[in-house]
Amino acid sequence: MTDQQPAPLPVPAHEPPYYAVVFTSVRTEDEDGYPETADRMDELVRKIPGFLGMDHARSAGGLSITVGYFQDAEAIEAWRSDLEHRRAQRRGREQWYERYTLHVAKVERSHGFVRDAAG
């Protein structure tokens, strides 16, 4: 018997405008310290005023996409300038990432859908 976690839910739609920070990466094979650091970054970003949520996906080929949603540019700046986050970024460039891109976009439209349990 395997322990299966429930499927993650997408971040719900929010009232625009807000921002999406898209981090797309390919990692190295070096996992030393990565899981613990990723958990810590998840814990820290959730404390940023204006953080709305995060979606994450990773392909079988190793492409990883994380989208963080923030209420405003000030929230993004608070996260970008967090000292522990900056140390993790530096370690990521030195150890964990082959390559990455970062995109910041203003969300102007947002909506969602949830299937009714009856249908």
N, CA, C and O atoms as a MOPAC input file, in Angstrom:
PM7 MOZYME 1SCF
protein

 N      0.84000 1    -1.17900 1     0.00000 1
 C      0.00000 1     0.00000 1     0.00000 1
 C      0.88300 1     1.24000 1     0.00000 1
 O      1.88000 1     1.29100 1     0.72100 1
 N      0.52000 1     2.25600 1    -0.81500 1
 C      1.31600 1     3.47500 1    -0.89500 1
 C      0.57500 1     4.60900 1    -0.21600 1
 O     -0.65500 1     4.66200 1    -0.20700 1
 N      1.34900 1     5.50600 1     0.34500 1
 C      0.76500 1     6.72100 1     0.92900 1
 C      0.62900 1     7.73800 1    -0.18500 1
 O      1.62700 1     8.21000 1    -0.73000 1
 N     -0.59900 1     8.07500 1    -0.52300 1
 C     -0.82300 1     9.06500 1    -1.56100 1
 C     -1.35400 1    10.34100 1    -0.92500 1
 O     -2.29500 1    10.31600 1    -0.13200 1
 N     -0.73400 1    11.45000 1    -1.28600 1
 C     -1.20000 1    12.73900 1    -0.82300 1
 C     -2.28700 1    13.21300 1    -1.77600 1
 O     -2.27200 1    12.87500 1    -2.95900 1
 N     -3.23100 1    13.99500 1    -1.26000 1
 C     -4.25900 1    14.52300 1    -2.16300 1
 C     -3.61900 1    15.43100 1    -3.21600 1
 O     -2.59900 1    16.07600 1    -2.97200 1
 N     -4.24400 1    15.46100 1    -4.38000 1
 C     -3.73800 1    16.32000 1    -5.45500 1
 C     -3.75700 1    17.77300 1    -4.98500 1
 O     -4.70900 1    18.20000 1    -4.33300 1
 N     -2.71000 1    18.53300 1    -5.31100 1
 C     -2.69400 1    19.94200 1    -4.91600 1
 C     -3.77800 1    20.70900 1    -5.66100 1
 O     -4.12900 1    20.38200 1    -6.79500 1
 N     -4.29300 1    21.72200 1    -5.00800 1
 C     -5.30900 1    22.57000 1    -5.61900 1
 C     -4.64500 1    23.82200 1    -6.17400 1
 O     -3.69500 1    24.33200 1    -5.58000 1
 N     -5.13500 1    24.32700 1    -7.30700 1
 C     -4.57700 1    25.57900 1    -7.82100 1
 C     -4.94400 1    26.74400 1    -6.91100 1
 O     -5.96000 1    26.71300 1    -6.21700 1
 N     -4.10800 1    27.76100 1    -6.92700 1
 C     -4.40500 1    28.97700 1    -6.17200 1
 C     -5.69400 1    29.55700 1    -6.73900 1
 O     -5.83200 1    29.66000 1    -7.95800 1
 N     -6.63400 1    29.93600 1    -5.89100 1
 C     -7.89000 1    30.49300 1    -6.40300 1
 C     -7.68200 1    31.84000 1    -7.09900 1
 O     -6.69400 1    32.53500 1    -6.86000 1
 N     -8.62500 1    32.18500 1    -7.95400 1
 C     -8.59100 1    33.49000 1    -8.61200 1
 C     -8.74000 1    34.57800 1    -7.55900 1
 O     -9.46000 1    34.41700 1    -6.57400 1
 N     -8.05100 1    35.67700 1    -7.78300 1
 C     -8.13800 1    36.83700 1    -6.89400 1
 C     -8.65100 1    38.01800 1    -7.69200 1
 O     -8.68200 1    37.98200 1    -8.92200 1
 N     -9.04700 1    39.05000 1    -6.99900 1
 C     -9.52400 1    40.26200 1    -7.65900 1
 C     -8.33000 1    41.02300 1    -8.23300 1
 O     -7.45800 1    41.45800 1    -7.48100 1
 N     -8.28100 1    41.18700 1    -9.55700 1
 C     -7.17200 1    41.92800 1   -10.17700 1
 C     -7.27400 1    43.42700 1    -9.85300 1
 O     -8.33500 1    43.90900 1    -9.45800 1
 N     -6.20000 1    44.13300 1   -10.01700 1
 C     -4.89500 1    43.65000 1   -10.45000 1
 C     -4.09700 1    43.06800 1    -9.28500 1
 O     -4.24900 1    43.47800 1    -8.13400 1
 N     -3.25900 1    42.11900 1    -9.61300 1
 C     -2.24700 1    41.58000 1    -8.70700 1
 C     -1.10500 1    41.09000 1    -9.58500 1
 O     -1.14200 1    41.27600 1   -10.80200 1
 N     -0.10600 1    40.47700 1    -9.00000 1
 C      1.08100 1    40.10100 1    -9.75800 1
 C      1.36000 1    38.60600 1    -9.68600 1
 O      1.07000 1    37.95200 1    -8.68400 1
 N      1.92200 1    38.08100 1   -10.75700 1
 C      2.39600 1    36.70100 1   -10.81100 1
 C      3.89900 1    36.73800 1   -11.05100 1
 O      4.37600 1    37.40000 1   -11.97300 1
 N      4.63200 1    36.02400 1   -10.21500 1
 C      6.07900 1    35.89400 1   -10.37800 1
 C      6.32400 1    34.45000 1   -10.80900 1
 O      6.07800 1    33.51800 1   -10.04400 1
 N      6.80800 1    34.27000 1   -12.03200 1
 C      6.98300 1    32.94800 1   -12.62500 1
 C      8.47100 1    32.59300 1   -12.61200 1
 O      9.28900 1    33.25700 1   -13.24900 1
 N      8.80000 1    31.53600 1   -11.87500 1
 C     10.18100 1    31.05900 1   -11.76800 1
 C     10.24000 1    29.69700 1   -12.44400 1
 O      9.64400 1    28.72900 1   -11.97000 1
 N     10.96600 1    29.63200 1   -13.56100 1
 C     11.10000 1    28.40600 1   -14.34000 1
 C     12.55700 1    27.96200 1   -14.24500 1
 O     13.47100 1    28.75400 1   -14.47800 1
 N     12.77000 1    26.68300 1   -13.89900 1
 C     14.14600 1    26.26200 1   -13.66700 1
 C     14.40200 1    24.82600 1   -14.09600 1
 O     13.48700 1    24.02000 1   -14.26300 1
 N     15.67900 1    24.54600 1   -14.26500 1
 C     16.19900 1    23.19000 1   -14.43900 1
 C     17.28900 1    23.04600 1   -13.39400 1
 O     18.22100 1    23.84800 1   -13.34500 1
 N     17.17100 1    22.02400 1   -12.55800 1
 C     18.10800 1    21.84800 1   -11.46200 1
 C     19.27500 1    20.94000 1   -11.84100 1
 O     19.22000 1    20.18500 1   -12.81200 1
 N     20.32200 1    21.04400 1   -11.04500 1
 C     21.44700 1    20.12300 1   -11.14100 1
 C     21.04600 1    18.82600 1   -10.44700 1
 O     19.93500 1    18.71400 1    -9.93000 1
 N     21.93000 1    17.86600 1   -10.43500 1
 C     21.65800 1    16.61100 1    -9.72800 1
 C     21.94600 1    16.73000 1    -8.23500 1
 O     21.62900 1    15.81800 1    -7.47100 1
 N     22.53800 1    17.83500 1    -7.81300 1
 C     22.90100 1    18.05000 1    -6.40800 1
 C     21.66900 1    18.44100 1    -5.59800 1
 O     21.15500 1    19.55200 1    -5.73600 1
 N     21.20100 1    17.53200 1    -4.76000 1
 C     20.01900 1    17.77100 1    -3.93000 1
 C     20.38600 1    18.16100 1    -2.49900 1
 O     19.50000 1    18.40900 1    -1.68100 1
 N     21.68800 1    18.21600 1    -2.19000 1
 C     22.13100 1    18.46600 1    -0.82800 1
 C     21.56700 1    19.78200 1    -0.28800 1
 O     21.93400 1    20.86200 1    -0.75100 1
 N     20.68000 1    19.67800 1     0.68500 1
 C     20.09800 1    20.84800 1     1.31500 1
 C     18.91700 1    21.46300 1     0.59600 1
 O     18.25100 1    22.34600 1     1.13700 1
 N     18.64900 1    21.00400 1    -0.62400 1
 C     17.57000 1    21.63400 1    -1.40400 1
 C     16.18500 1    21.44100 1    -0.78200 1
 O     15.46200 1    22.42600 1    -0.62900 1
 N     15.78200 1    20.22100 1    -0.41600 1
 C     14.42400 1    20.05600 1     0.12000 1
 C     14.17100 1    20.89400 1     1.37700 1
 O     13.10300 1    21.48600 1     1.53300 1
 N     15.15000 1    20.93600 1     2.25800 1
 C     14.99300 1    21.71400 1     3.48500 1
 C     14.89700 1    23.21100 1     3.18100 1
 O     14.09700 1    23.92700 1     3.78300 1
 N     15.71100 1    23.66500 1     2.25100 1
 C     15.68800 1    25.08300 1     1.88900 1
 C     14.37900 1    25.43800 1     1.20500 1
 O     13.79900 1    26.48900 1     1.47900 1
 N     13.90800 1    24.57000 1     0.31700 1
 C     12.63000 1    24.82200 1    -0.36300 1
 C     11.49200 1    24.90000 1     0.65200 1
 O     10.62500 1    25.76800 1     0.54800 1
 N     11.49000 1    24.00200 1     1.62600 1
 C     10.45900 1    24.04900 1     2.67400 1
 C     10.54200 1    25.34100 1     3.46600 1
 O      9.51900 1    25.94800 1     3.78300 1
 N     11.76000 1    25.76100 1     3.78700 1
 C     11.94800 1    26.99800 1     4.54500 1
 C     11.49300 1    28.20800 1     3.73600 1
 O     10.87600 1    29.11600 1     4.29300 1
 N     11.78500 1    28.24100 1     2.43200 1
 C     11.35500 1    29.36500 1     1.59600 1
 C      9.83600 1    29.41000 1     1.51800 1
 O      9.24300 1    30.48900 1     1.53500 1
 N      9.20200 1    28.23500 1     1.43100 1
 C      7.74000 1    28.17000 1     1.41800 1
 C      7.17900 1    28.75300 1     2.72100 1
 O      6.20500 1    29.50600 1     2.70200 1
 N      7.78700 1    28.40900 1     3.82400 1
 C      7.36400 1    28.92700 1     5.13000 1
 C      7.54000 1    30.45000 1     5.19400 1
 O      6.65000 1    31.16000 1     5.66300 1
 N      8.67900 1    30.94300 1     4.72600 1
 C      8.95800 1    32.37700 1     4.78800 1
 C      8.04900 1    33.20800 1     3.88600 1
 O      7.53200 1    34.24200 1     4.31000 1
 N      7.85100 1    32.76000 1     2.64000 1
 C      7.07500 1    33.56600 1     1.69800 1
 C      5.62900 1    33.71100 1     2.17200 1
 O      4.98900 1    34.72900 1     1.90500 1
 N      5.12100 1    32.71400 1     2.86200 1
 C      3.74300 1    32.77600 1     3.36200 1
 C      3.55600 1    33.84700 1     4.42800 1
 O      2.42700 1    34.23800 1     4.72300 1
 N      4.65000 1    34.32200 1     5.00400 1
 C      4.59600 1    35.37700 1     6.02600 1
 C      4.67000 1    36.78000 1     5.42300 1
 O      4.50100 1    37.76800 1     6.13800 1
 N      4.91800 1    36.87600 1     4.12900 1
 C      5.02900 1    38.17900 1     3.46500 1
 C      3.63400 1    38.77800 1     3.32300 1
 O      2.76700 1    38.16100 1     2.70300 1
 N      3.39600 1    39.97200 1     3.88500 1
 C      2.09300 1    40.62200 1     3.67300 1
 C      1.85400 1    40.84000 1     2.17800 1
 O      2.70900 1    41.38800 1     1.48200 1
 N      0.71200 1    40.41900 1     1.69900 1
 C      0.39600 1    40.54600 1     0.27700 1
 C      0.69100 1    39.30500 1    -0.53900 1
 O      0.42300 1    39.28600 1    -1.74000 1
 N      1.24500 1    38.24800 1     0.09100 1
 C      1.43700 1    36.98100 1    -0.61200 1
 C      0.08100 1    36.30600 1    -0.73000 1
 O     -0.63000 1    36.16800 1     0.26500 1
 N     -0.28900 1    35.87900 1    -1.94800 1
 C     -1.61500 1    35.30600 1    -2.20000 1
 C     -1.60800 1    33.79300 1    -2.37600 1
 O     -2.64800 1    33.15300 1    -2.22000 1
 N     -0.46400 1    33.21300 1    -2.69600 1
 C     -0.40300 1    31.77000 1    -2.89600 1
 C      0.64000 1    31.40800 1    -3.93100 1
 O      1.29300 1    32.26800 1    -4.52300 1
 N      0.78000 1    30.08300 1    -4.13600 1
 C      1.80900 1    29.59900 1    -5.04500 1
 C      1.34400 1    28.30800 1    -5.71400 1
 O      0.75400 1    27.44000 1    -5.07100 1
 N      1.61700 1    28.19300 1    -7.00400 1
 C      1.40200 1    26.96900 1    -7.76200 1
 C      2.77400 1    26.45200 1    -8.18300 1
 O      3.69000 1    27.22900 1    -8.45200 1
 N      2.90000 1    25.11600 1    -8.23700 1
 C      4.18500 1    24.52200 1    -8.62100 1
 C      3.93000 1    23.25600 1    -9.43300 1
 O      3.01400 1    22.48600 1    -9.14700 1
 N      4.76400 1    23.06300 1   -10.45100 1
 C      4.70200 1    21.83200 1   -11.24200 1
 C      6.11100 1    21.49200 1   -11.70300 1
 O      6.94800 1    22.36900 1   -11.91500 1
 N      6.34800 1    20.18900 1   -11.85300 1
 C      7.64500 1    19.73100 1   -12.34600 1
 C      7.40500 1    18.61400 1   -13.34700 1
 O      6.65500 1    17.67600 1   -13.07600 1
 N      8.04300 1    18.72000 1   -14.50200 1
 C      7.87500 1    17.70500 1   -15.54200 1
 C      8.79300 1    16.52400 1   -15.27500 1
 O      9.75400 1    16.62700 1   -14.51200 1
 N      8.48700 1    15.40600 1   -15.91000 1
 C      9.32400 1    14.22100 1   -15.79700 1
 C     10.73800 1    14.50900 1   -16.31200 1
 O     11.69800 1    13.88200 1   -15.86300 1
 N     10.86900 1    15.43900 1   -17.23700 1
 C     12.17200 1    15.79500 1   -17.79000 1
 C     12.97000 1    16.76100 1   -16.93700 1
 O     14.12000 1    17.06200 1   -17.25600 1
 N     12.37300 1    17.25800 1   -15.84400 1
 C     13.11800 1    18.10500 1   -14.91400 1
 C     12.84000 1    19.58700 1   -14.98800 1
 O     13.43600 1    20.35900 1   -14.23700 1
 N     11.94200 1    20.01500 1   -15.88100 1
 C     11.57800 1    21.42900 1   -15.92300 1
 C     10.62900 1    21.72100 1   -14.77300 1
 O      9.61700 1    21.04000 1   -14.60800 1
 N     10.95200 1    22.72500 1   -13.98500 1
 C     10.14400 1    23.08000 1   -12.82700 1
 C      9.60100 1    24.49000 1   -13.01600 1
 O     10.33000 1    25.39100 1   -13.43100 1
 N      8.32000 1    24.68000 1   -12.71200 1
 C      7.69800 1    25.99800 1   -12.81100 1
 C      6.99900 1    26.29300 1   -11.49800 1
 O      6.15100 1    25.52600 1   -11.04200 1
 N      7.36500 1    27.41400 1   -10.89900 1
 C      6.71200 1    27.88900 1    -9.68000 1
 C      6.15400 1    29.26600 1    -9.97100 1
 O      6.86400 1    30.13900 1   -10.46900 1
 N      4.87400 1    29.46300 1    -9.66000 1
 C      4.24300 1    30.75900 1    -9.85000 1
 C      3.78800 1    31.25100 1    -8.48100 1
 O      2.93900 1    30.63600 1    -7.83600 1
 N      4.36000 1    32.35900 1    -8.05200 1
 C      3.93000 1    33.00300 1    -6.81000 1
 C      3.03200 1    34.17300 1    -7.15000 1
 O      3.29700 1    34.91100 1    -8.09900 1
 N      1.97400 1    34.34500 1    -6.38100 1
 C      1.01800 1    35.42800 1    -6.61800 1
 C      1.11600 1    36.42300 1    -5.46500 1
 O      1.13000 1    36.04300 1    -4.29400 1
 N      1.18200 1    37.69900 1    -5.82100 1
 C      1.36300 1    38.76000 1    -4.83400 1
 C      0.37700 1    39.89500 1    -5.10200 1
 O      0.07500 1    40.21200 1    -6.25300 1
 N     -0.11400 1    40.49400 1    -4.03800 1
 C     -1.10000 1    41.56100 1    -4.14200 1
 C     -0.54500 1    42.79300 1    -4.84900 1
 O     -1.26100 1    43.44800 1    -5.60600 1
 N      0.72800 1    43.11300 1    -4.60700 1
 C      1.28600 1    44.33500 1    -5.17300 1
 C      2.80200 1    44.22600 1    -5.30300 1
 O      3.41700 1    43.26500 1    -4.84200 1
 N      3.38900 1    45.24100 1    -5.94700 1
 C      4.83400 1    45.25200 1    -6.16400 1
 C      5.59700 1    45.32900 1    -4.84500 1
 O      6.71100 1    44.81400 1    -4.74900 1
 N      5.02300 1    45.95600 1    -3.84000 1
 C      5.68300 1    46.05100 1    -2.53200 1
 C      5.85600 1    44.66700 1    -1.91000 1
 O      6.87800 1    44.39700 1    -1.27900 1
 N      4.88200 1    43.80100 1    -2.07900 1
 C      4.98500 1    42.43400 1    -1.55200 1
 C      6.08600 1    41.66400 1    -2.27700 1
 O      6.83900 1    40.91400 1    -1.65700 1
 N      6.17300 1    41.85400 1    -3.58700 1
 C      7.23900 1    41.19500 1    -4.35100 1
 C      8.59800 1    41.69500 1    -3.87400 1
 O      9.52200 1    40.90400 1    -3.68700 1
 N      8.71900 1    42.98500 1    -3.68100 1
 C      9.98800 1    43.55600 1    -3.22600 1
 C     10.35000 1    43.05000 1    -1.82900 1
 O     11.51900 1    42.78200 1    -1.55400 1
 N      9.36600 1    42.91800 1    -0.95400 1
 C      9.63100 1    42.38900 1     0.38700 1
 C     10.18700 1    40.96900 1     0.28900 1
 O     11.11900 1    40.61700 1     1.01300 1
 N      9.62800 1    40.16500 1    -0.59000 1
 C     10.11500 1    38.79600 1    -0.77600 1
 C     11.49000 1    38.79500 1    -1.43900 1
 O     12.38300 1    38.06200 1    -1.01300 1
 N     11.66400 1    39.60200 1    -2.46700 1
 C     12.94000 1    39.66400 1    -3.18600 1
 C     14.07600 1    40.08200 1    -2.25700 1
 O     15.19500 1    39.58600 1    -2.38700 1
 N     13.80100 1    40.97900 1    -1.33400 1
 C     14.85700 1    41.52700 1    -0.48900 1
 C     15.02700 1    40.80000 1     0.84800 1
 O     15.89700 1    41.17200 1     1.63600 1
 N     14.21900 1    39.77500 1     1.12000 1
 C     14.36800 1    39.00600 1     2.35200 1
 C     15.77100 1    38.38700 1     2.38600 1
 O     16.18100 1    37.71800 1     1.43800 1
 N     16.50300 1    38.61600 1     3.48500 1
 C     17.90500 1    38.18300 1     3.55000 1
 C     18.07400 1    36.67200 1     3.45200 1
 O     18.99200 1    36.19500 1     2.78500 1
 N     17.20200 1    35.91900 1     4.10600 1
 C     17.30400 1    34.45900 1     4.03000 1
 C     16.99800 1    33.97400 1     2.61100 1
 O     17.63100 1    33.04000 1     2.11700 1
 N     16.03100 1    34.60900 1     1.96400 1
 C     15.70100 1    34.28300 1     0.57900 1
 C     16.88700 1    34.59800 1    -0.33400 1
 O     17.20100 1    33.82100 1    -1.23600 1
 N     17.54000 1    35.72700 1    -0.10300 1
 C     18.69300 1    36.09900 1    -0.93100 1
 C     19.84400 1    35.10200 1    -0.76700 1
 O     20.53600 1    34.78700 1    -1.73400 1
 N     20.04400 1    34.61300 1     0.44300 1
 C     21.08300 1    33.58900 1     0.66400 1
 C     20.73200 1    32.30200 1    -0.08500 1
 O     21.60100 1    31.66000 1    -0.67600 1
 N     19.44300 1    31.93400 1    -0.05300 1
 C     19.00700 1    30.72800 1    -0.77500 1
 C     19.18000 1    30.92200 1    -2.28100 1
 O     19.56700 1    29.98500 1    -2.97900 1
 N     18.90300 1    32.11300 1    -2.78900 1
 C     19.09700 1    32.39200 1    -4.21600 1
 C     20.56600 1    32.20500 1    -4.60400 1
 O     20.87800 1    31.58600 1    -5.62100 1
 N     21.44300 1    32.74300 1    -3.79000 1
 C     22.88200 1    32.63400 1    -4.06300 1
 C     23.30600 1    31.15600 1    -4.08500 1
 O     24.03700 1    30.72200 1    -4.97600 1
 N     22.83600 1    30.39700 1    -3.09100 1
 C     23.17100 1    28.96900 1    -3.05100 1
 C     22.58200 1    28.25200 1    -4.27200 1
 O     23.21200 1    27.35200 1    -4.82900 1
 N     21.39800 1    28.64500 1    -4.67600 1
 C     20.78100 1    28.05100 1    -5.85600 1
 C     21.63200 1    28.23700 1    -7.09600 1
 O     21.82000 1    27.29900 1    -7.87000 1
 N     22.15300 1    29.45600 1    -7.29200 1
 C     23.00600 1    29.71500 1    -8.45700 1
 C     24.31700 1    28.93100 1    -8.36000 1
 O     24.84500 1    28.47200 1    -9.37300 1
 N     24.83500 1    28.78000 1    -7.14900 1
 C     26.10900 1    28.08700 1    -6.96200 1
 C     25.97600 1    26.57000 1    -7.02000 1
 O     26.91700 1    25.88600 1    -7.42100 1
 N     24.80900 1    26.02700 1    -6.62300 1
 C     24.72000 1    24.58600 1    -6.39300 1
 C     23.54500 1    23.89200 1    -7.08300 1
 O     23.74500 1    22.83700 1    -7.68700 1
 N     22.34700 1    24.43300 1    -7.01900 1
 C     21.14700 1    23.67800 1    -7.37900 1
 C     20.60300 1    23.89800 1    -8.78000 1
 O     19.87700 1    23.04100 1    -9.28300 1
 N     20.92300 1    25.01000 1    -9.43300 1
 C     20.29800 1    25.31000 1   -10.71900 1
 C     21.28300 1    25.26600 1   -11.87500 1
 O     22.36400 1    25.85200 1   -11.81700 1
 N     20.88100 1    24.55300 1   -12.93600 1
 C     21.59500 1    24.61200 1   -14.20900 1
 C     21.26700 1    25.92600 1   -14.90200 1
 O     22.13100 1    26.59300 1   -15.47200 1
 N     19.98300 1    26.27300 1   -14.83200 1
 C     19.48700 1    27.51200 1   -15.44300 1
 C     18.12300 1    27.84400 1   -14.86700 1
 O     17.41400 1    26.97100 1   -14.36800 1
 N     17.76800 1    29.11200 1   -14.94300 1
 C     16.42000 1    29.52900 1   -14.55800 1
 C     16.06400 1    30.83700 1   -15.24300 1
 O     16.93100 1    31.57500 1   -15.71100 1
 N     14.78300 1    31.10000 1   -15.28800 1
 C     14.27400 1    32.39900 1   -15.73400 1
 C     13.24800 1    32.86600 1   -14.72100 1
 O     12.62000 1    32.06600 1   -14.02800 1
 N     13.09300 1    34.16900 1   -14.65000 1
 C     12.13200 1    34.78500 1   -13.74100 1
 C     11.34700 1    35.82300 1   -14.52600 1
 O     11.92100 1    36.68000 1   -15.19800 1
 N     10.04100 1    35.73400 1   -14.43300 1
 C      9.16400 1    36.68600 1   -15.11400 1
 C      8.21100 1    37.26200 1   -14.07800 1
 O      7.69200 1    36.53600 1   -13.23000 1
 N      7.98400 1    38.55800 1   -14.14800 1
 C      7.00900 1    39.20500 1   -13.27500 1
 C      5.94400 1    39.81300 1   -14.17700 1
 O      6.25200 1    40.58700 1   -15.08300 1
 N      4.69200 1    39.45600 1   -13.92000 1
 C      3.59100 1    39.91700 1   -14.77100 1
 C      2.45900 1    40.47100 1   -13.92400 1
 O      2.18000 1    39.97000 1   -12.83500 1
 N      1.82000 1    41.49300 1   -14.42700 1
 C      0.64200 1    42.05600 1   -13.77700 1
 C     -0.58500 1    41.30300 1   -14.29600 1
 O     -0.81700 1    41.23300 1   -15.50300 1
 N     -1.36000 1    40.74800 1   -13.37700 1
 C     -2.56800 1    40.00700 1   -13.74300 1
 C     -3.71200 1    41.00600 1   -13.86500 1
 O     -4.03500 1    41.72100 1   -12.91700 1
 N     -4.31100 1    41.04100 1   -15.03500 1
 C     -5.40800 1    41.97000 1   -15.27700 1
 C     -6.76100 1    41.28200 1   -15.32000 1
 O     -7.79600 1    41.93100 1   -15.16700 1
 N     -6.76000 1    39.97300 1   -15.52800 1
 C     -7.99000 1    39.19000 1   -15.54500 1
 C     -7.74100 1    37.89700 1   -14.81200 1
 O     -6.66000 1    37.31600 1   -14.90700 1
 N     -8.75800 1    37.43900 1   -14.06900 1
 C     -8.59900 1    36.20100 1   -13.31400 1
 C     -9.97400 1    35.60900 1   -13.04100 1
 O    -10.89200 1    36.31600 1   -12.62300 1
 N    -10.10900 1    34.33200 1   -13.27500 1
 C    -11.34300 1    33.64600 1   -12.90800 1
 C    -11.01700 1    32.16900 1   -12.66900 1
 O     -9.94200 1    31.69800 1   -13.04100 1
 N    -11.93300 1    31.45800 1   -12.06000 1
 C    -11.69800 1    30.06100 1   -11.77600 1
 C    -12.94300 1    29.23800 1   -11.99500 1
 O    -14.01300 1    29.76400 1   -12.30400 1
 N    -12.79000 1    27.95000 1   -11.83100 1
 C    -13.89200 1    26.99900 1   -11.99400 1
 C    -13.70100 1    25.88300 1   -10.99700 1
 O    -12.58600 1    25.39700 1   -10.80900 1
 N    -14.78000 1    25.47100 1   -10.35400 1
 C    -14.77700 1    24.31000 1    -9.46900 1
 C    -15.99900 1    23.46500 1    -9.82900 1
 O    -17.12900 1    23.95100 1    -9.79200 1
 N    -15.77100 1    22.21700 1   -10.17000 1
 C    -16.86200 1    21.30200 1   -10.52800 1
 C    -17.74000 1    21.06200 1    -9.31800 1
 O    -17.24000 1    20.82500 1    -8.21900 1
 N    -19.01700 1    21.12000 1    -9.51200 1
 C    -19.99100 1    20.80900 1    -8.46400 1
 C    -19.87600 1    19.32600 1    -8.11200 1
 O    -19.75600 1    18.48600 1    -9.00500 1
 N    -19.91100 1    19.00500 1    -6.85000 1
 C    -19.77200 1    17.61600 1    -6.40000 1
 C    -20.83600 1    16.71400 1    -7.02700 1
 O    -20.60100 1    15.51600 1    -7.18900 1
 N    -21.99300 1    17.25900 1    -7.37900 1
 C    -23.08200 1    16.45300 1    -7.95500 1
 C    -22.86700 1    16.18600 1    -9.45300 1
 O    -23.49700 1    15.29200 1   -10.01700 1
 N    -21.99800 1    16.94200 1   -10.08400 1
 C    -21.96600 1    16.73000 1   -11.50500 1
 C    -20.68200 1    16.81600 1   -12.13400 1
 O    -20.57800 1    16.64600 1   -13.34900 1

